[in-house]
Coordinates of C-alpha atoms in Angstrom, one line a residue:
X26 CA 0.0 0.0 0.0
X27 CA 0.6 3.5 -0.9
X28 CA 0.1 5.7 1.9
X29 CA 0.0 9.9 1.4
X30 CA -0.4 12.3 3.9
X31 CA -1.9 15.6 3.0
X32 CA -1.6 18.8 5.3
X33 CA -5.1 20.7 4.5
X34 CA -5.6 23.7 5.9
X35 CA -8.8 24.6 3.4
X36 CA -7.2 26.9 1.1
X37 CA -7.0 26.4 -2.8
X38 CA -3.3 25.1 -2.8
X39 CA -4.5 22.4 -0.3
X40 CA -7.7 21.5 -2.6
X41 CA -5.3 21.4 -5.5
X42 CA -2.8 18.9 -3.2
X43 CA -5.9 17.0 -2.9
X44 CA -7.1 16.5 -6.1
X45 CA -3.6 15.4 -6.8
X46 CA -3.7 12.7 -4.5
X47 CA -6.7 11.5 -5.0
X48 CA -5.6 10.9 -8.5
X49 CA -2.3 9.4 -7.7
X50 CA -4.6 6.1 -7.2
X51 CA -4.1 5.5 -11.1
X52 CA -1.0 5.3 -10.7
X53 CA -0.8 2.7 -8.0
X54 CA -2.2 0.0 -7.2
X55 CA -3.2 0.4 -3.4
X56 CA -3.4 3.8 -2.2
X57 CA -4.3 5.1 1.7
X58 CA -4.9 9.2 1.7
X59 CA -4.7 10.8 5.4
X60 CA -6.1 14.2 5.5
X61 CA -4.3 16.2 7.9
X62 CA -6.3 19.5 9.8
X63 CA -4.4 21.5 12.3
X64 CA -5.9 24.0 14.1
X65 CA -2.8 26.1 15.4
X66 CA -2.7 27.1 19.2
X67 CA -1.5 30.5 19.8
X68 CA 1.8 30.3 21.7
X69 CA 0.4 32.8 23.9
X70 CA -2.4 30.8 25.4
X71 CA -2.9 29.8 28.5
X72 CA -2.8 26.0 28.7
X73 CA -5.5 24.2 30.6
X74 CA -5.9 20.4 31.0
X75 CA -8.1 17.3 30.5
X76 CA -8.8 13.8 31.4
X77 CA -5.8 12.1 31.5
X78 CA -3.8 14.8 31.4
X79 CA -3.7 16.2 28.1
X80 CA -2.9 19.7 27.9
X81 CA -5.6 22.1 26.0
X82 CA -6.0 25.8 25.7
X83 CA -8.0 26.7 28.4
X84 CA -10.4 28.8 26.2
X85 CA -11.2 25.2 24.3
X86 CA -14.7 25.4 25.6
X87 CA -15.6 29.0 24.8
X88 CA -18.0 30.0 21.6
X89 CA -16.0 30.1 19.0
X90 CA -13.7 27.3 19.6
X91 CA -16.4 24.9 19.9
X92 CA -18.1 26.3 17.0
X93 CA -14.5 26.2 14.2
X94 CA -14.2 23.0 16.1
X95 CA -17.6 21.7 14.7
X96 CA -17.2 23.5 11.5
X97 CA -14.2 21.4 10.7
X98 CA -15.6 18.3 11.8
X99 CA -18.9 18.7 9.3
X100 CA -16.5 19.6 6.4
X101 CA -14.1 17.1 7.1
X102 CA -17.4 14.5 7.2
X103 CA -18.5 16.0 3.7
X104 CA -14.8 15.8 2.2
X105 CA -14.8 11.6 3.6
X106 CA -18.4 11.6 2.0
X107 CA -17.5 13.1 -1.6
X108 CA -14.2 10.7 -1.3
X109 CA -16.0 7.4 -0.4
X110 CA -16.1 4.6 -2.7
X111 CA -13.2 5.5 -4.9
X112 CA -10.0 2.9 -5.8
X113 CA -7.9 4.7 -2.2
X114 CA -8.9 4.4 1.1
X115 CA -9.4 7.7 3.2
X116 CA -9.1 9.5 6.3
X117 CA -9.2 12.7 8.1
X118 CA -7.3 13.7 11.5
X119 CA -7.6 17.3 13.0
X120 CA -5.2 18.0 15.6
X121 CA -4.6 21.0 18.1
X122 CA -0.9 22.7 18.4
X123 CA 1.8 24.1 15.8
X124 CA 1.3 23.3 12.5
X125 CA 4.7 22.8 11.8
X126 CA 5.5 20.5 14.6
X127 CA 1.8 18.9 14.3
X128 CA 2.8 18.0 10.7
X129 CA 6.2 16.4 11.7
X130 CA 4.5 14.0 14.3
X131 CA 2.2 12.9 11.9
X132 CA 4.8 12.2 9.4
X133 CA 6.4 10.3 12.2
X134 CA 3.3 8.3 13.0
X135 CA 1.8 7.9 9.4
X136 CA 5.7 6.7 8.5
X137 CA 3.9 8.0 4.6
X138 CA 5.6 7.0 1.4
X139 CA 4.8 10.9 0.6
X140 CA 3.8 13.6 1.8
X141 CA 1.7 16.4 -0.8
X142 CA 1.4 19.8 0.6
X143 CA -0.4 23.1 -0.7
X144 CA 2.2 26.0 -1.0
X145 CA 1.1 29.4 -1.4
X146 CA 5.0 31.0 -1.2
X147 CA 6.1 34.0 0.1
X148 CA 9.0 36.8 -0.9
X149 CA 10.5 39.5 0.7
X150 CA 10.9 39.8 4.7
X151 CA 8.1 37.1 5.1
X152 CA 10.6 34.8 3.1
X153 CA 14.0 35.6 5.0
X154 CA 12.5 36.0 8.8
X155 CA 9.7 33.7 8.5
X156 CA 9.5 30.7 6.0
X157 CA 6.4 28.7 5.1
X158 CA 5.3 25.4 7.2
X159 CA 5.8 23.5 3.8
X160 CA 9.9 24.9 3.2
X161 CA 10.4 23.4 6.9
X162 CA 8.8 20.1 6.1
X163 CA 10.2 20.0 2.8
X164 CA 13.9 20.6 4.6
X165 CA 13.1 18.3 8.0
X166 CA 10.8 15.2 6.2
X167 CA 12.3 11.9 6.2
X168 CA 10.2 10.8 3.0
X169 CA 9.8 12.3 0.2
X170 CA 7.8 16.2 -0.2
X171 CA 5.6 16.8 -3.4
X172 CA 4.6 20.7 -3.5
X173 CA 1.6 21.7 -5.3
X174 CA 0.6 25.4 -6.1
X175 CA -1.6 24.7 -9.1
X176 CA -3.8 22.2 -10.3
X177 CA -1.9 19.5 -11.7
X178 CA -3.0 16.2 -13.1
X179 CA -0.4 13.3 -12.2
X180 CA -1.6 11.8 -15.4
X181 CA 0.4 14.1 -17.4
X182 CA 3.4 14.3 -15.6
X183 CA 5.7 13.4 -18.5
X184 CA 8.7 16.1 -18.1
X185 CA 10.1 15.5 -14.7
X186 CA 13.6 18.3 -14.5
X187 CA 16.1 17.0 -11.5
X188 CA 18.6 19.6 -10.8
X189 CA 22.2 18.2 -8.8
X190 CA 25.3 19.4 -9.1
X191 CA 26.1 15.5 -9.6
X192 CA 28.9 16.1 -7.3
X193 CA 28.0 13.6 -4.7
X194 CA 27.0 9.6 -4.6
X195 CA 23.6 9.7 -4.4
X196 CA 22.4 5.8 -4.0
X197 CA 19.0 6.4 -2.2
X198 CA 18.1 9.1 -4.0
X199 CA 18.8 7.6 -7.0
X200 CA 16.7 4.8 -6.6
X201 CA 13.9 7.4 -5.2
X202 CA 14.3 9.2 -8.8
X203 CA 14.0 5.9 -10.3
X204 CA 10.5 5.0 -8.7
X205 CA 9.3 8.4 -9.4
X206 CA 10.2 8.4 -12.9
X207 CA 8.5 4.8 -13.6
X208 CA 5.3 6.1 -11.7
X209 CA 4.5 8.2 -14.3
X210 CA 6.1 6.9 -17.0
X211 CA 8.5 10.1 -17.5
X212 CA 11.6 11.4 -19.3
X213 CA 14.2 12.5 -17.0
X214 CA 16.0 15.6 -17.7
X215 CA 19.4 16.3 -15.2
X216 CA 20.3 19.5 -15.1
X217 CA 23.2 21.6 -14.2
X218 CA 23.1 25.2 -13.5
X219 CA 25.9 27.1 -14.4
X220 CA 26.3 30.0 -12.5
X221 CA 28.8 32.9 -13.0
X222 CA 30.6 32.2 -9.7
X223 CA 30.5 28.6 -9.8
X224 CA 31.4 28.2 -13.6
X225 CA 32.7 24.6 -15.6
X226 CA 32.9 23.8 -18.8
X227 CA 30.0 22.0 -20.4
X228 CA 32.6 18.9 -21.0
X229 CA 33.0 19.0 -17.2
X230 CA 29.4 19.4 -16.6
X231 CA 28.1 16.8 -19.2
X232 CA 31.3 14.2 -18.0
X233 CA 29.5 14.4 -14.6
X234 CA 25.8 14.2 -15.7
X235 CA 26.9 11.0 -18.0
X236 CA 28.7 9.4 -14.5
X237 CA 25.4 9.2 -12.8
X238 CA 23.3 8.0 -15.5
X239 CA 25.6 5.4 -16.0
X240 CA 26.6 4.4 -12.4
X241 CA 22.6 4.4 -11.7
X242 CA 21.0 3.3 -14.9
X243 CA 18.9 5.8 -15.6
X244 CA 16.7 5.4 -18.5
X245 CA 15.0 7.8 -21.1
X246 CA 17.0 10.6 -19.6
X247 CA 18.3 13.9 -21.7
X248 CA 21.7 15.5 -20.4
X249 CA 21.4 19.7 -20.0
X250 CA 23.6 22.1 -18.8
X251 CA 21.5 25.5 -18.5
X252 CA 23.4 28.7 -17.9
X253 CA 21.6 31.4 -15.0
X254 CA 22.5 34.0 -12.2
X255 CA 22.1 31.9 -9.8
X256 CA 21.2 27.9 -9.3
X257 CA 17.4 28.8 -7.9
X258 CA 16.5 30.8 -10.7
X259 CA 18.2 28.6 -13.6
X260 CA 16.0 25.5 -12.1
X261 CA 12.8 27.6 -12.5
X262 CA 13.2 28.9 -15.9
X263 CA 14.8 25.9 -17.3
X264 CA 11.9 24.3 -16.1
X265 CA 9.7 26.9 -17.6
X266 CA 11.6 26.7 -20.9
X267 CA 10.7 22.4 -21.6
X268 CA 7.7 23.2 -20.3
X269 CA 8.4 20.7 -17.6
X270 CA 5.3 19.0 -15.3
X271 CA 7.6 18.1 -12.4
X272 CA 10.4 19.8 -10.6
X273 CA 12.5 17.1 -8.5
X274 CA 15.3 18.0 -6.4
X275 CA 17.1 17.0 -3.0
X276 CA 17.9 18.8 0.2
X277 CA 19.9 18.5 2.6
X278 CA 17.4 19.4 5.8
X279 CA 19.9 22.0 7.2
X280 CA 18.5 24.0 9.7
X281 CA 19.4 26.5 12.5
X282 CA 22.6 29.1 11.9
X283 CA 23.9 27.2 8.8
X284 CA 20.3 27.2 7.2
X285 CA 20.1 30.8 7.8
X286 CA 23.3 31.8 5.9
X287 CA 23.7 29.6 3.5
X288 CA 19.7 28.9 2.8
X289 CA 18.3 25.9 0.7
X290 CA 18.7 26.0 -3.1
X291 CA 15.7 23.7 -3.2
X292 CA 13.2 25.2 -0.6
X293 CA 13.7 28.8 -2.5
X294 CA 12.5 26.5 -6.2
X295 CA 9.8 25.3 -3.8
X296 CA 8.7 28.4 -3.1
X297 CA 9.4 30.1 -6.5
X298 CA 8.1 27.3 -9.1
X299 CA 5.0 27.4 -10.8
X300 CA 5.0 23.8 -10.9
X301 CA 4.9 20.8 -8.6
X302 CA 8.3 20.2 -7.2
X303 CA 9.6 16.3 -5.5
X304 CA 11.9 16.9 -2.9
X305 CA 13.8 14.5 -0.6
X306 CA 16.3 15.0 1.8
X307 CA 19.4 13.2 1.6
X308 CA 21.6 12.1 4.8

């Protein structure tokens, strides 16, 4: 069995995550969706608790709590009810606490073979001092992370772009790539970026890209070296140019000091990208 956990939080990127899912059943033969709700605790609150010690805000049982409690409840009833009786089995969870963190222990406890998220990205400060819940999952998940902005139909995911540097064995990964390309049936184009303070010869570049096709035998793949200002950006309009269906990319789940000034090459295309981007982070 396929198991996919979706993080819904009832905006149109989540519906679009979704729909995706749901559709990912074609492509496999057993398939178990958990619909993930968290309804995020200010970090302000007052904590009460509950039988057996649970702790709870202690405003759980005033008005409107009770009443977005409900109103999540019935929608999550009428989302099992439009979903019943298709080729996946289906489930809904709604959790209190941090999104973030509430997401993590699900993907702990689900252990999912993926996880599809909504992203609605962000720019500027928001960007820098902030981040989105889906750039920390995408840099902290243990399996792989497909983003979704758009609608997108897994049916014609055809084009799937993964950008490395090639640098690096990459076994797991590798054999990730490989699954993902034979799901949907997909040519392969690996990319480098050449960037103006990183620059190589295309020899170098293509000697590299030929290495890891060979060492991994990768199929119906097409070698490209793609010249940009910087890695991030080259990814997204390279991507843009084959009119690609799929972004796919690894991290390296750096976090803390080194995360902040040095960043994430494939959290910034997560956020960026028009299109659905595959991330997995590599040990």
């Amino acid at each position: 069995m396929t198991k996919v956990l979706v993080p819904f939080d009832f905006s149109e990127q989540a519906q679009n995550a979704l729909d995706l899912s749901a559709n990912l059943s074609n492509k496999f033969d057993s398939v178990e969706i958990t619909v993930l709700h968290v309804i995020e605790v200010p970090s302000t609150a007052g904590m009460g608790t509950m039988g057996g010690g649970e702790m709870i805000p202690d405003y759980e049982n005033q008005i409107f709590f009770i009443e977005l409690m409900d109103r999540r409840k019935a929608q999550f009833k009428e989302l099992e009810r439009k979903h019943a009786g298709n080729n996946y089995a289906f489930k809904t969870k709604i959790v209190l606490g941090n999104a973030f963190q509430s997401i993590s222990s699900a993907i702990v406890e689900e252990d999912p073979d993926l996880v599809v998220m909504g992203s609605k990205g962000s720019s500027g400060m928001e960007e820098v001092l902030i981040g989105s819940n889906t750039e920390k999952v995408v840099r902290s998940s243990h399996c792989p992370v497909l983003t979704v902005k758009a609608a997108a139909n897994p049916e014609a995911f055809k084009k799937i772009v993964f950008a490395s540097d090639f640098r690096e064995d990459q076994d797991e990964l590798a054999g990730r790539l490989k699954s993902l390309q034979k799901w949907f049936d997909a040519d392969l184009y690996l990319v480098i970026i050449n960037t103006p303070g990183s620059f190589e010869t295309t020899r170098e570049s293509a000697a590299r890209i030929k290495k890891f096709a060979n060492k991994y035998n990768i199929e119906h793949a097409v070698a490209e070296i793609y010249n940009s200002n910087s890695e991030e950006a080259g990814i997204v309009e390279f991507a843009e140019d084959i009119d690609a269906d799929m972004i796919a990319m690894a991290t390296h789940g750096r976090s803390g000091l080194i995360h902040l000034f040095t960043g994430s090459i494939a959290e910034d295309v997560v956020n960026h990208a028009k299109r659905p981007v595959w991330t997995f982070k590599i040990k």
